[in-house]
PDB file of C-alpha atoms in Angstrom:
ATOM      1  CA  UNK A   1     132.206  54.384  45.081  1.00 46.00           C
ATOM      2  CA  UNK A   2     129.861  56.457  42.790  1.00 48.00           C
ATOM      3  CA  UNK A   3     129.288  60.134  44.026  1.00 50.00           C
ATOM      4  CA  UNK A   4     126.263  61.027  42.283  1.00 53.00           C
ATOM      5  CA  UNK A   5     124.474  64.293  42.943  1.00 66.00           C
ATOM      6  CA  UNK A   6     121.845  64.204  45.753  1.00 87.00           C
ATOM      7  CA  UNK A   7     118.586  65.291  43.858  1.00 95.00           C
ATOM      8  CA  UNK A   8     116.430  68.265  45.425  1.00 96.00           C
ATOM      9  CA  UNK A   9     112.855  67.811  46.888  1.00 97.00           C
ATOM     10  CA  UNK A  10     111.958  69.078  43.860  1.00 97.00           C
ATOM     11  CA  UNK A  11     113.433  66.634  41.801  1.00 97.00           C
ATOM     12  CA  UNK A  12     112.270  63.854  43.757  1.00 97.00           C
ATOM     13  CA  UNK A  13     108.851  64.927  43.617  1.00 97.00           C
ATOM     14  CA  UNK A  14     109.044  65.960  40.052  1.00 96.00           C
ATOM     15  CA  UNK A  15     109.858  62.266  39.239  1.00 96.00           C
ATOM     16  CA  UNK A  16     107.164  61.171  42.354  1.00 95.00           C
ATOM     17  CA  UNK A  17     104.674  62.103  40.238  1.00 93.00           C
ATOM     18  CA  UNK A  18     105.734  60.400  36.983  1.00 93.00           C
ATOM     19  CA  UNK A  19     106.281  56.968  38.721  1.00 94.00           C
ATOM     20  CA  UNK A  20     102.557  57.598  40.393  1.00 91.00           C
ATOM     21  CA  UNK A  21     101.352  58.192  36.765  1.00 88.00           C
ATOM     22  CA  UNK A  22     102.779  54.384  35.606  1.00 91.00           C
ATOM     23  CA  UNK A  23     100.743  52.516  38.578  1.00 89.00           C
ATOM     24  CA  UNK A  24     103.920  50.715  39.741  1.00 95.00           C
ATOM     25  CA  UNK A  25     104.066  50.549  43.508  1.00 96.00           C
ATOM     26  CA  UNK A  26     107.417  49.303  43.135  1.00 96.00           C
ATOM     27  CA  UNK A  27     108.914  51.763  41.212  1.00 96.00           C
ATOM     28  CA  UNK A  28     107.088  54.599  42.734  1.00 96.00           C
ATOM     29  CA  UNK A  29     107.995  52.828  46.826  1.00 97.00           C
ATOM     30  CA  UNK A  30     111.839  53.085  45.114  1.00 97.00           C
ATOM     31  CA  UNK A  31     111.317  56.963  45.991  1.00 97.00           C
ATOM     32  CA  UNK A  32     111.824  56.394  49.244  1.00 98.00           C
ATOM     33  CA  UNK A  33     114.016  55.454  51.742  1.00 97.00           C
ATOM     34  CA  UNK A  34     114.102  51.821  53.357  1.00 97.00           C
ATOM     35  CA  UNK A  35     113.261  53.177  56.550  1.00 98.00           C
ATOM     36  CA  UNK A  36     110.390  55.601  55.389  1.00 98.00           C
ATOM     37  CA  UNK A  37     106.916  56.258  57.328  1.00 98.00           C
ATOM     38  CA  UNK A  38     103.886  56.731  55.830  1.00 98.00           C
ATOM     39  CA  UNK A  39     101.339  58.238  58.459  1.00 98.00           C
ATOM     40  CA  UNK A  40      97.806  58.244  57.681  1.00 96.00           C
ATOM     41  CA  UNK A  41      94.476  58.697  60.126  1.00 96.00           C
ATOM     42  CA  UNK A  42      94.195  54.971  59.953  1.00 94.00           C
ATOM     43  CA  UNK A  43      98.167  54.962  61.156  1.00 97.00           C
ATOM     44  CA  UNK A  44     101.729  54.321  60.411  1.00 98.00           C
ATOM     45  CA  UNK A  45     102.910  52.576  57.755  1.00 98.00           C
ATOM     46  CA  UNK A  46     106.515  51.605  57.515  1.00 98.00           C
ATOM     47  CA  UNK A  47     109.382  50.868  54.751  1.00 98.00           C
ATOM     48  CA  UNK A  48     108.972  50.930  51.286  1.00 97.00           C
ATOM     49  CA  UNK A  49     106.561  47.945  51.622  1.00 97.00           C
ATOM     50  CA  UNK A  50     104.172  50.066  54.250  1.00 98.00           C
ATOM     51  CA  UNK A  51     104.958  53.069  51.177  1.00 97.00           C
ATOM     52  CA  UNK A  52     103.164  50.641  48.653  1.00 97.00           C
ATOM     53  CA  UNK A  53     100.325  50.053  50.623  1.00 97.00           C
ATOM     54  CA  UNK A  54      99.580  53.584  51.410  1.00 97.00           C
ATOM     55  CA  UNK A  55     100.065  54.938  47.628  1.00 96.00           C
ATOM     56  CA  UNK A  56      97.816  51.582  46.734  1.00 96.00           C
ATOM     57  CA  UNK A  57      95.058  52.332  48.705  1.00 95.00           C
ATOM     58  CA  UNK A  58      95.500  56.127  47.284  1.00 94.00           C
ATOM     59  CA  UNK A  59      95.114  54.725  44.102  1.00 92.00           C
ATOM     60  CA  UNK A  60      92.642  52.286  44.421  1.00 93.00           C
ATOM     61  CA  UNK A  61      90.204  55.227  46.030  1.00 93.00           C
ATOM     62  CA  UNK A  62      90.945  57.276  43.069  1.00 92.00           C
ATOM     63  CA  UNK A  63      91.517  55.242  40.038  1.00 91.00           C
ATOM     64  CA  UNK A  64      92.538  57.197  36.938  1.00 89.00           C
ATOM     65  CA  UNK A  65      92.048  60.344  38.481  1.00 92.00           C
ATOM     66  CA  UNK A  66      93.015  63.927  37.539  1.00 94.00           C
ATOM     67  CA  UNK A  67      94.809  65.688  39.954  1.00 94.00           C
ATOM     68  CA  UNK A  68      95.663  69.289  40.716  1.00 96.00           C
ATOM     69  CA  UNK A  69      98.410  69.628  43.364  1.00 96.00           C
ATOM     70  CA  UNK A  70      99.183  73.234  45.015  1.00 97.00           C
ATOM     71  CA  UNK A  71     103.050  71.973  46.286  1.00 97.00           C
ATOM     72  CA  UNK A  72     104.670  74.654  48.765  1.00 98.00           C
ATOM     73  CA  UNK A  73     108.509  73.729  49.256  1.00 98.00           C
ATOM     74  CA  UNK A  74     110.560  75.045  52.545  1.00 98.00           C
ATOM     75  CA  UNK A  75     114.434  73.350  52.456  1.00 96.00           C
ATOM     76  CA  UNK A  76     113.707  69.557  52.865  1.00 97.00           C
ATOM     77  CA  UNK A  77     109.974  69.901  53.464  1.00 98.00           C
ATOM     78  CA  UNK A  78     106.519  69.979  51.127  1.00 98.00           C
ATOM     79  CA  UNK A  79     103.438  70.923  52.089  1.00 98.00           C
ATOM     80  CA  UNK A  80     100.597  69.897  49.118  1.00 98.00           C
ATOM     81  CA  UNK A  81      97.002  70.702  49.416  1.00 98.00           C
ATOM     82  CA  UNK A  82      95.650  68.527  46.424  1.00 97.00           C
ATOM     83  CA  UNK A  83      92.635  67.383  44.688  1.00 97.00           C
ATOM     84  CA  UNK A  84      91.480  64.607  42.725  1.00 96.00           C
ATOM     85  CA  UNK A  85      88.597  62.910  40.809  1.00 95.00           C
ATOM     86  CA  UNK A  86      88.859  59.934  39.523  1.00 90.00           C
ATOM     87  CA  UNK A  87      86.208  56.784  38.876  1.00 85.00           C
ATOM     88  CA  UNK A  88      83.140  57.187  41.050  1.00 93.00           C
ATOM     89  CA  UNK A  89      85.170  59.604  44.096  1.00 95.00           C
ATOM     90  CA  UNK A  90      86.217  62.871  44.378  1.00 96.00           C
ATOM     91  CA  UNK A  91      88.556  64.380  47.035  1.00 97.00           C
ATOM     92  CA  UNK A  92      88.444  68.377  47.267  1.00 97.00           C
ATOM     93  CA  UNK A  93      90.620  68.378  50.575  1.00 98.00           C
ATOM     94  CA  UNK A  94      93.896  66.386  49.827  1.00 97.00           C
ATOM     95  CA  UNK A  95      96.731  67.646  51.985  1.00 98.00           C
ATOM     96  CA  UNK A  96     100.350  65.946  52.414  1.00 98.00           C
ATOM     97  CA  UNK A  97     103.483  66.497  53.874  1.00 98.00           C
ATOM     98  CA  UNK A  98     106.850  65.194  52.486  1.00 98.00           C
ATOM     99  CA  UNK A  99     110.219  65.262  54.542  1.00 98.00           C
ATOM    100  CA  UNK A 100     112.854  64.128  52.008  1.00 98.00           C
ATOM    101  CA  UNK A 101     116.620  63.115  53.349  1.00 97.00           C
ATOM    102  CA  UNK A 102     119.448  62.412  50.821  1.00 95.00           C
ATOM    103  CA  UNK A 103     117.692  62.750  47.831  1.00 96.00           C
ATOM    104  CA  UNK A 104     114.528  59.895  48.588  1.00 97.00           C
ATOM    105  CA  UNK A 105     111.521  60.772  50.279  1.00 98.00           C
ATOM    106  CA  UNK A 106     112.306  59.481  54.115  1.00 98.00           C
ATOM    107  CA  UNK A 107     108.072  60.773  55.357  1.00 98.00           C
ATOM    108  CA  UNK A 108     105.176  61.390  54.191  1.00 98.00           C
ATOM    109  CA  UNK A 109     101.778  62.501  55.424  1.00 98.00           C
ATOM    110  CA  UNK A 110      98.140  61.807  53.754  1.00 98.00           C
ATOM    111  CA  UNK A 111      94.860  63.068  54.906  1.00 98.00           C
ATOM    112  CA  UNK A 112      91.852  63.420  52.541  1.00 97.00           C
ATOM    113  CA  UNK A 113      88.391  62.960  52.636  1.00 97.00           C
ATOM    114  CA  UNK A 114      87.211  60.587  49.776  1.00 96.00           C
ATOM    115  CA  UNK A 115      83.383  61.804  48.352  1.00 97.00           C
ATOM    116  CA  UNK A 116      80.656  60.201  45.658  1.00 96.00           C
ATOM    117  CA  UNK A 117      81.568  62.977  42.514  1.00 91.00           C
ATOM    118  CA  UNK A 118      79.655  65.325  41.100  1.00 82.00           C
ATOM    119  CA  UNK A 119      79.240  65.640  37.567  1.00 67.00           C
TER     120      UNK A 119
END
């Protein structure tokens, strides 16, 4: 049996945000665990299929967008206040929550409020 290192929070949301960058719900959904939770206002999403859905809609509200993420790490927890603009939306409000477990991402939350931008 392999024994590879467990990777921090950090790394795992280090290469988060490089998978996000490709636009492959797979790959990025392979940063989780199998059992993960993605909770949103609409509700819970769950596995690495409910993780796709929830990072698709993301990106389907925000195509192309440029981000700016303020991360705040405490042990095996991340708090992000974010924002985004991307296509014909803006979001000046994003804020998540990770909870990571054995090196994956085992819960995440998303709230944001998705405007019309301003030039």
């Amino acid at each position: 049996m392999s024994t590879l290192p467990t990777r921090t929070p950090q790394e795992v949301f280090a290469d988060h945000g490089r998978r996000l960058g490709t636009g492959d719900l797979d790959l990025v959904s392979e940063n989780y665990t199998e059992d993960a939770v993605f909770l949103t206002p609409e509700g819970v999403l769950t596995g690495r299929a409910g993780v796709r859905e929830g990072i698709g809609r993301l990106l389907a509200d925000l195509p192309d967008a440029e981000w700016r993420l303020t991360p705040q790490f405490a042990g095996d927890v991340l708090f992000l206040q974010w924002t985004a603009a991307g296509g014909a939306h803006e979001v000046s409000d994003g804020v998540d929550t990770f909870v990571f477990r054995d090196g994956l991402i085992s819960a995440q939350t998303v709230r944001y409020t998705l405007t019309d931008r301003t030039a």
